[in-house]
Amino acid sequence: MGRDVVVLPTLPEPKGVLAKALRGLTKKPGDVATLPARTHMVMEHRVAVSRLAAYCAETGFALRDEMPATWLHVLTFPLQTEAMAADDFPFPLAGLVHVTNDMTLHRPLRVDEVLRVSVRAGNLQPHAKGATFDMVGEVHVGDELVWHGTSVYLAGGARVAGDAPPPVRLAAPSVAPSQEWRLPGDLGRRYASVSGDHNPIHLNALTARLFGFPRPIIHGMWTHARAVAALGGELPDAYRVRVQFAKPILLPAKVGYGVVREDGQWRFAVVNREGKPHLVGELSVARRGEP
């Protein structure tokens, strides 16, 4: 079976897509066998430097001519939401949990380069708590793949035939946190304004309570970006970074960040006061031609 390609003139406005997705809360996934075979794509995207600057200010990156890998995930996010908000997508977007993220920046990418951005869903699998699937994003310059990312989402309560594969867990570094981050109560709203992710669990206590959280939680991708930005001048020009999201961070909060370099890679974690991880990750130098 071929894959349909939906070419959009510009990246969708995430707020509008999320409003559409909220209308899909009545979806009851039950037994799911397939995902739509569809790719969403924008052929020519030019980065708004002002928005990138605001993103860097909120996540701790220095503003440079080259873009951080996590920013390229932000560019794929509107296409992810467009795909998952479709009527024939089997899971309600508002109930999905982002469990892992794996991205590779193949080379430094300048802010003036014209990008082709695409997203597709795949790899539907059973899980002990429901089902997981991948949202795969790619960024090309011409015919060159310059960034690749896979976000794994969990759809609770869904059923997929087969046995759930054993979970793969990243190991947290066995070092004491070297940094303490103080996260203000409005950080979710601030990050939403630069990332486009206006999921109500991140915005205020009232909307967070509707989804079972006593206070708003910060976006996992903010924590991901802040952890990578903390490497500062050690960050390679091309790198692969994998993270697992564990315990949500309720805002406001104080969290610790620890990192260690060993065997040619960096291992890091964001932890609470008891040392329990909110996020665990590893980053390594990317070799040209690697997936």
mmCIF file of C-alpha atoms in Angstrom:
data_model
loop_
_atom_site.group_PDB
_atom_site.id
_atom_site.type_symbol
_atom_site.label_atom_id
_atom_site.label_comp_id
_atom_site.label_asym_id
_atom_site.label_seq_id
_atom_site.Cartn_x
_atom_site.Cartn_y
_atom_site.Cartn_z
ATOM 1 C CA MET A 1 0.000 0.000 0.000
ATOM 2 C CA GLY A 2 1.354 3.414 -0.932
ATOM 3 C CA ARG A 3 1.562 6.379 1.377
ATOM 4 C CA ASP A 4 -0.553 9.459 0.716
ATOM 5 C CA VAL A 5 1.302 12.774 0.792
ATOM 6 C CA VAL A 6 -0.451 15.916 1.984
ATOM 7 C CA VAL A 7 1.515 19.012 0.953
ATOM 8 C CA LEU A 8 0.670 22.133 2.943
ATOM 9 C CA PRO A 9 1.711 25.646 1.886
ATOM 10 C CA THR A 10 2.942 26.568 5.372
ATOM 11 C CA LEU A 11 3.256 24.958 8.782
ATOM 12 C CA PRO A 12 -0.197 24.870 10.414
ATOM 13 C CA GLU A 13 -0.988 27.110 13.360
ATOM 14 C CA PRO A 14 -0.853 24.653 16.311
ATOM 15 C CA LYS A 15 -3.510 26.487 18.338
ATOM 16 C CA GLY A 16 -6.087 25.891 15.633
ATOM 17 C CA VAL A 17 -5.087 22.251 15.220
ATOM 18 C CA LEU A 18 -5.290 21.645 18.968
ATOM 19 C CA ALA A 19 -8.774 23.136 19.050
ATOM 20 C CA LYS A 20 -9.767 20.657 16.367
ATOM 21 C CA ALA A 21 -8.094 17.857 18.318
ATOM 22 C CA LEU A 22 -10.109 18.633 21.452
ATOM 23 C CA ARG A 23 -13.223 17.827 19.453
ATOM 24 C CA GLY A 24 -11.770 14.334 19.083
ATOM 25 C CA LEU A 25 -11.885 13.597 22.818
ATOM 26 C CA THR A 26 -14.855 11.312 22.207
ATOM 27 C CA LYS A 27 -12.688 8.893 20.211
ATOM 28 C CA LYS A 28 -12.659 5.440 21.822
ATOM 29 C CA PRO A 29 -9.704 3.610 20.299
ATOM 30 C CA GLY A 30 -10.413 0.067 21.516
ATOM 31 C CA ASP A 31 -8.852 -2.421 19.092
ATOM 32 C CA VAL A 32 -6.511 -0.697 16.641
ATOM 33 C CA ALA A 33 -4.823 -2.483 13.740
ATOM 34 C CA THR A 34 -3.328 0.281 11.589
ATOM 35 C CA LEU A 35 -2.444 3.948 11.431
ATOM 36 C CA PRO A 36 -3.196 6.204 8.454
ATOM 37 C CA ALA A 37 -0.507 5.791 5.775
ATOM 38 C CA ARG A 38 -0.047 9.498 5.246
ATOM 39 C CA THR A 39 2.832 11.981 5.197
ATOM 40 C CA HIS A 40 2.283 15.662 5.940
ATOM 41 C CA MET A 41 4.837 17.956 4.358
ATOM 42 C CA VAL A 42 5.803 21.591 3.847
ATOM 43 C CA MET A 43 8.095 21.969 0.848
ATOM 44 C CA GLU A 44 9.748 25.300 1.660
ATOM 45 C CA HIS A 45 9.976 26.631 5.189
ATOM 46 C CA ARG A 46 12.040 29.645 6.202
ATOM 47 C CA VAL A 47 12.780 30.075 9.871
ATOM 48 C CA ALA A 48 11.628 33.252 11.608
ATOM 49 C CA VAL A 49 14.745 34.406 13.447
ATOM 50 C CA SER A 50 12.701 36.354 16.007
ATOM 51 C CA ARG A 51 10.810 33.199 17.006
ATOM 52 C CA LEU A 52 14.018 31.179 17.161
ATOM 53 C CA ALA A 53 15.550 33.873 19.382
ATOM 54 C CA ALA A 54 12.567 33.701 21.737
ATOM 55 C CA TYR A 55 12.863 29.903 21.826
ATOM 56 C CA CYS A 56 16.557 30.075 22.669
ATOM 57 C CA ALA A 57 15.876 32.603 25.425
ATOM 58 C CA GLU A 58 13.325 30.258 27.063
ATOM 59 C CA THR A 59 15.419 27.090 26.778
ATOM 60 C CA GLY A 60 18.948 28.303 27.494
ATOM 61 C CA PHE A 61 20.539 28.041 24.054
ATOM 62 C CA ALA A 62 22.813 30.814 22.816
ATOM 63 C CA LEU A 63 21.405 32.418 19.672
ATOM 64 C CA ARG A 64 23.737 31.519 16.814
ATOM 65 C CA ASP A 65 23.672 31.174 13.042
ATOM 66 C CA GLU A 66 23.118 27.409 13.536
ATOM 67 C CA MET A 67 19.917 25.949 14.960
ATOM 68 C CA PRO A 68 19.724 23.475 17.881
ATOM 69 C CA ALA A 69 18.311 20.031 17.130
ATOM 70 C CA THR A 70 15.396 20.480 19.527
ATOM 71 C CA TRP A 71 14.234 23.557 17.587
ATOM 72 C CA LEU A 72 13.848 21.377 14.506
ATOM 73 C CA HIS A 73 11.514 19.161 16.529
ATOM 74 C CA VAL A 74 9.461 22.302 17.215
ATOM 75 C CA LEU A 75 9.135 22.805 13.461
ATOM 76 C CA THR A 76 7.735 19.283 13.042
ATOM 77 C CA PHE A 77 5.251 19.646 15.905
ATOM 78 C CA PRO A 78 2.514 21.442 13.903
ATOM 79 C CA LEU A 79 2.612 18.644 11.339
ATOM 80 C CA GLN A 80 2.456 16.057 14.131
ATOM 81 C CA THR A 81 -0.672 17.665 15.533
ATOM 82 C CA GLU A 82 -2.185 17.990 12.054
ATOM 83 C CA ALA A 83 -1.670 14.261 11.486
ATOM 84 C CA MET A 84 -2.974 13.193 14.903
ATOM 85 C CA ALA A 85 -5.998 15.503 14.783
ATOM 86 C CA ALA A 86 -7.275 13.884 11.558
ATOM 87 C CA ASP A 87 -10.690 12.221 11.793
ATOM 88 C CA ASP A 88 -9.283 8.842 10.794
ATOM 89 C CA PHE A 89 -6.449 8.892 13.341
ATOM 90 C CA PRO A 90 -7.502 6.298 15.936
ATOM 91 C CA PHE A 91 -6.343 8.011 19.143
ATOM 92 C CA PRO A 92 -7.515 11.253 20.782
ATOM 93 C CA LEU A 93 -4.622 13.687 20.701
ATOM 94 C CA ALA A 94 -5.407 15.177 24.111
ATOM 95 C CA GLY A 95 -4.915 11.821 25.861
ATOM 96 C CA LEU A 96 -1.542 10.871 24.389
ATOM 97 C CA VAL A 97 1.618 10.673 26.524
ATOM 98 C CA HIS A 98 5.006 11.510 25.011
ATOM 99 C CA VAL A 99 7.289 8.795 26.421
ATOM 100 C CA THR A 100 10.558 9.011 24.473
ATOM 101 C CA ASN A 101 12.282 11.175 21.903
ATOM 102 C CA ASP A 102 15.227 10.305 19.657
ATOM 103 C CA MET A 103 16.680 12.859 17.246
ATOM 104 C CA THR A 104 19.797 13.256 15.128
ATOM 105 C CA LEU A 105 21.213 16.498 13.767
ATOM 106 C CA HIS A 106 23.397 15.359 10.854
ATOM 107 C CA ARG A 107 25.212 18.650 10.335
ATOM 108 C CA PRO A 108 25.076 22.263 11.501
ATOM 109 C CA LEU A 109 21.987 23.879 9.983
ATOM 110 C CA ARG A 110 21.998 27.626 9.343
ATOM 111 C CA VAL A 111 18.994 29.813 9.995
ATOM 112 C CA ASP A 112 18.939 31.069 6.383
ATOM 113 C CA GLU A 113 18.599 27.616 4.796
ATOM 114 C CA VAL A 114 15.302 26.641 3.162
ATOM 115 C CA LEU A 115 13.857 23.524 4.775
ATOM 116 C CA ARG A 116 11.533 20.749 3.666
ATOM 117 C CA VAL A 117 9.701 19.472 6.746
ATOM 118 C CA SER A 118 7.724 16.223 6.859
ATOM 119 C CA VAL A 119 6.026 13.976 9.412
ATOM 120 C CA ARG A 120 4.530 10.482 9.264
ATOM 121 C CA ALA A 121 3.096 8.011 11.782
ATOM 122 C CA GLY A 122 4.115 4.372 12.088
ATOM 123 C CA ASN A 123 5.423 1.490 14.196
ATOM 124 C CA LEU A 124 2.152 0.737 15.998
ATOM 125 C CA GLN A 125 2.913 -1.669 18.877
ATOM 126 C CA PRO A 126 1.175 -3.168 21.909
ATOM 127 C CA HIS A 127 2.141 -1.819 25.333
ATOM 128 C CA ALA A 128 1.373 -2.936 28.879
ATOM 129 C CA LYS A 129 -0.779 0.192 29.324
ATOM 130 C CA GLY A 130 -2.243 0.407 25.814
ATOM 131 C CA ALA A 131 -0.434 1.001 22.537
ATOM 132 C CA THR A 132 2.548 3.006 21.343
ATOM 133 C CA PHE A 133 3.342 4.516 17.977
ATOM 134 C CA ASP A 134 6.022 6.682 16.408
ATOM 135 C CA MET A 135 5.700 10.126 14.912
ATOM 136 C CA VAL A 136 8.699 10.385 12.593
ATOM 137 C CA GLY A 137 9.884 13.812 11.465
ATOM 138 C CA GLU A 138 12.449 14.690 8.833
ATOM 139 C CA VAL A 139 14.027 17.938 7.719
ATOM 140 C CA HIS A 140 15.741 18.126 4.332
ATOM 141 C CA VAL A 141 17.715 20.834 2.572
ATOM 142 C CA GLY A 142 17.227 19.988 -1.066
ATOM 143 C CA ASP A 143 17.724 16.218 -1.204
ATOM 144 C CA GLU A 144 19.956 16.137 1.876
ATOM 145 C CA LEU A 145 18.535 14.730 5.128
ATOM 146 C CA VAL A 146 19.823 17.105 7.803
ATOM 147 C CA TRP A 147 17.657 16.150 10.808
ATOM 148 C CA HIS A 148 15.647 13.084 11.769
ATOM 149 C CA GLY A 149 13.509 12.630 14.868
ATOM 150 C CA THR A 150 11.199 10.015 16.349
ATOM 151 C CA SER A 151 8.689 10.812 19.088
ATOM 152 C CA VAL A 152 7.094 7.757 20.722
ATOM 153 C CA TYR A 153 3.600 8.285 22.131
ATOM 154 C CA LEU A 154 1.531 6.084 24.440
ATOM 155 C CA ALA A 155 -2.225 5.778 23.892
ATOM 156 C CA GLY A 156 -3.628 4.437 27.142
ATOM 157 C CA GLY A 157 -6.398 1.868 26.945
ATOM 158 C CA ALA A 158 -5.914 1.006 23.284
ATOM 159 C CA ARG A 159 -5.468 -2.598 22.215
ATOM 160 C CA VAL A 160 -3.072 -3.852 19.534
ATOM 161 C CA ALA A 161 -2.650 -7.535 18.727
ATOM 162 C CA GLY A 162 0.559 -9.242 19.809
ATOM 163 C CA ASP A 163 2.907 -9.201 22.765
ATOM 164 C CA ALA A 164 4.335 -5.960 24.070
ATOM 165 C CA PRO A 165 8.096 -5.688 23.458
ATOM 166 C CA PRO A 166 10.274 -5.341 26.586
ATOM 167 C CA PRO A 167 10.842 -1.712 27.553
ATOM 168 C CA VAL A 168 14.210 -0.130 26.796
ATOM 169 C CA ARG A 169 15.363 2.142 29.598
ATOM 170 C CA LEU A 170 18.187 4.676 29.583
ATOM 171 C CA ALA A 171 20.403 4.708 32.648
ATOM 172 C CA ALA A 172 20.635 7.887 34.711
ATOM 173 C CA PRO A 173 24.177 9.069 35.475
ATOM 174 C CA SER A 174 25.350 8.200 38.982
ATOM 175 C CA VAL A 175 26.465 11.738 39.814
ATOM 176 C CA ALA A 176 25.065 14.423 42.060
ATOM 177 C CA PRO A 177 23.267 17.272 40.261
ATOM 178 C CA SER A 178 25.651 20.066 39.332
ATOM 179 C CA GLN A 179 22.933 22.631 38.588
ATOM 180 C CA GLU A 180 19.651 23.651 40.205
ATOM 181 C CA TRP A 181 16.935 25.067 37.981
ATOM 182 C CA ARG A 182 14.094 27.169 39.380
ATOM 183 C CA LEU A 183 11.054 26.885 37.126
ATOM 184 C CA PRO A 184 8.413 29.622 37.549
ATOM 185 C CA GLY A 185 4.707 28.923 37.501
ATOM 186 C CA ASP A 186 4.190 30.621 34.139
ATOM 187 C CA LEU A 187 6.951 28.702 32.334
ATOM 188 C CA GLY A 188 4.439 26.465 30.563
ATOM 189 C CA ARG A 189 2.651 29.457 29.052
ATOM 190 C CA ARG A 190 5.952 31.055 28.069
ATOM 191 C CA TYR A 191 7.214 27.909 26.372
ATOM 192 C CA ALA A 192 3.859 27.404 24.661
ATOM 193 C CA SER A 193 4.179 30.875 23.120
ATOM 194 C CA VAL A 194 7.513 30.005 21.475
ATOM 195 C CA SER A 195 6.933 26.320 20.683
ATOM 196 C CA GLY A 196 3.292 26.402 19.598
ATOM 197 C CA ASP A 197 2.385 23.575 22.008
ATOM 198 C CA HIS A 198 -0.668 24.964 23.800
ATOM 199 C CA ASN A 199 -1.768 21.692 25.389
ATOM 200 C CA PRO A 200 -3.974 22.747 28.354
ATOM 201 C CA ILE A 201 -2.026 20.613 30.856
ATOM 202 C CA HIS A 202 0.820 23.132 30.556
ATOM 203 C CA LEU A 203 -1.048 26.429 30.788
ATOM 204 C CA ASN A 204 -2.643 26.925 34.228
ATOM 205 C CA ALA A 205 -3.983 25.038 37.224
ATOM 206 C CA LEU A 206 -7.603 25.111 36.058
ATOM 207 C CA THR A 207 -6.965 23.508 32.677
ATOM 208 C CA ALA A 208 -4.391 21.102 34.137
ATOM 209 C CA ARG A 209 -6.935 19.802 36.674
ATOM 210 C CA LEU A 210 -9.249 18.831 33.833
ATOM 211 C CA PHE A 211 -6.631 16.225 32.894
ATOM 212 C CA GLY A 212 -5.800 15.029 36.406
ATOM 213 C CA PHE A 213 -2.878 17.308 37.340
ATOM 214 C CA PRO A 214 -3.079 19.498 40.473
ATOM 215 C CA ARG A 215 -0.906 22.166 38.843
ATOM 216 C CA PRO A 216 0.354 22.793 35.300
ATOM 217 C CA ILE A 217 3.298 20.674 34.167
ATOM 218 C CA ILE A 218 6.149 21.903 32.050
ATOM 219 C CA HIS A 219 6.445 20.508 28.528
ATOM 220 C CA GLY A 220 8.730 17.491 28.296
ATOM 221 C CA MET A 221 10.336 19.082 25.242
ATOM 222 C CA TRP A 222 11.264 22.173 27.291
ATOM 223 C CA THR A 223 13.063 19.916 29.757
ATOM 224 C CA HIS A 224 14.677 18.068 26.847
ATOM 225 C CA ALA A 225 15.882 21.307 25.255
ATOM 226 C CA ARG A 226 17.113 22.796 28.533
ATOM 227 C CA ALA A 227 19.107 19.629 29.279
ATOM 228 C CA VAL A 228 20.825 19.769 25.877
ATOM 229 C CA ALA A 229 21.439 23.515 26.132
ATOM 230 C CA ALA A 230 23.155 22.951 29.491
ATOM 231 C CA LEU A 231 26.054 21.283 27.645
ATOM 232 C CA GLY A 232 26.924 24.725 26.273
ATOM 233 C CA GLY A 233 30.203 24.815 24.361
ATOM 234 C CA GLU A 234 30.646 21.037 24.680
ATOM 235 C CA LEU A 235 27.745 20.408 22.314
ATOM 236 C CA PRO A 236 29.037 18.822 19.070
ATOM 237 C CA ASP A 237 28.230 20.253 15.642
ATOM 238 C CA ALA A 238 26.313 17.061 14.764
ATOM 239 C CA TYR A 239 24.790 14.829 17.416
ATOM 240 C CA ARG A 240 22.223 12.217 18.326
ATOM 241 C CA VAL A 241 20.261 12.708 21.535
ATOM 242 C CA ARG A 242 17.815 10.277 23.100
ATOM 243 C CA VAL A 243 15.623 11.002 26.123
ATOM 244 C CA GLN A 244 12.984 9.224 28.172
ATOM 245 C CA PHE A 245 10.325 11.203 29.976
ATOM 246 C CA ALA A 246 9.572 9.918 33.467
ATOM 247 C CA LYS A 247 7.866 11.887 36.234
ATOM 248 C CA PRO A 248 6.111 15.126 35.145
ATOM 249 C CA ILE A 249 7.398 18.403 36.627
ATOM 250 C CA LEU A 250 4.630 20.319 38.389
ATOM 251 C CA LEU A 251 5.066 24.101 38.222
ATOM 252 C CA PRO A 252 6.496 26.015 39.990
ATOM 253 C CA ALA A 253 9.416 23.721 40.782
ATOM 254 C CA LYS A 254 13.081 23.346 41.667
ATOM 255 C CA VAL A 255 14.890 20.509 39.908
ATOM 256 C CA GLY A 256 18.469 19.324 39.636
ATOM 257 C CA TYR A 257 20.540 18.598 36.535
ATOM 258 C CA GLY A 258 23.415 16.162 36.466
ATOM 259 C CA VAL A 259 25.628 15.124 33.554
ATOM 260 C CA VAL A 260 28.645 12.901 33.040
ATOM 261 C CA ARG A 261 30.794 12.236 29.981
ATOM 262 C CA GLU A 262 32.011 8.682 29.511
ATOM 263 C CA ASP A 263 32.708 6.302 26.638
ATOM 264 C CA GLY A 264 32.440 9.147 24.130
ATOM 265 C CA GLN A 265 28.959 10.280 25.108
ATOM 266 C CA TRP A 266 27.177 12.454 27.630
ATOM 267 C CA ARG A 267 24.582 10.959 29.984
ATOM 268 C CA PHE A 268 22.328 13.350 31.841
ATOM 269 C CA ALA A 269 19.247 13.499 34.033
ATOM 270 C CA VAL A 270 16.810 16.057 35.421
ATOM 271 C CA VAL A 271 15.756 14.988 38.927
ATOM 272 C CA ASN A 272 13.546 16.086 41.808
ATOM 273 C CA ARG A 273 14.736 16.800 45.357
ATOM 274 C CA GLU A 274 14.719 13.091 46.202
ATOM 275 C CA GLY A 275 16.860 12.288 43.163
ATOM 276 C CA LYS A 276 14.009 10.646 41.234
ATOM 277 C CA PRO A 277 14.271 11.361 37.504
ATOM 278 C CA HIS A 278 11.932 13.556 35.517
ATOM 279 C CA LEU A 279 14.004 12.973 32.375
ATOM 280 C CA VAL A 280 16.954 10.746 31.501
ATOM 281 C CA GLY A 281 19.007 11.162 28.337
ATOM 282 C CA GLU A 282 22.173 10.470 26.419
ATOM 283 C CA LEU A 283 23.914 12.423 23.678
ATOM 284 C CA SER A 284 26.658 11.299 21.309
ATOM 285 C CA VAL A 285 28.496 12.656 18.287
ATOM 286 C CA ALA A 286 26.663 11.835 15.047
ATOM 287 C CA ARG A 287 28.657 10.333 12.223
ATOM 288 C CA ARG A 288 27.722 11.330 8.687
ATOM 289 C CA GLY A 289 25.552 8.701 7.067
ATOM 290 C CA GLU A 290 24.236 7.277 10.341
ATOM 291 C CA PRO A 291 20.416 7.000 10.659
#
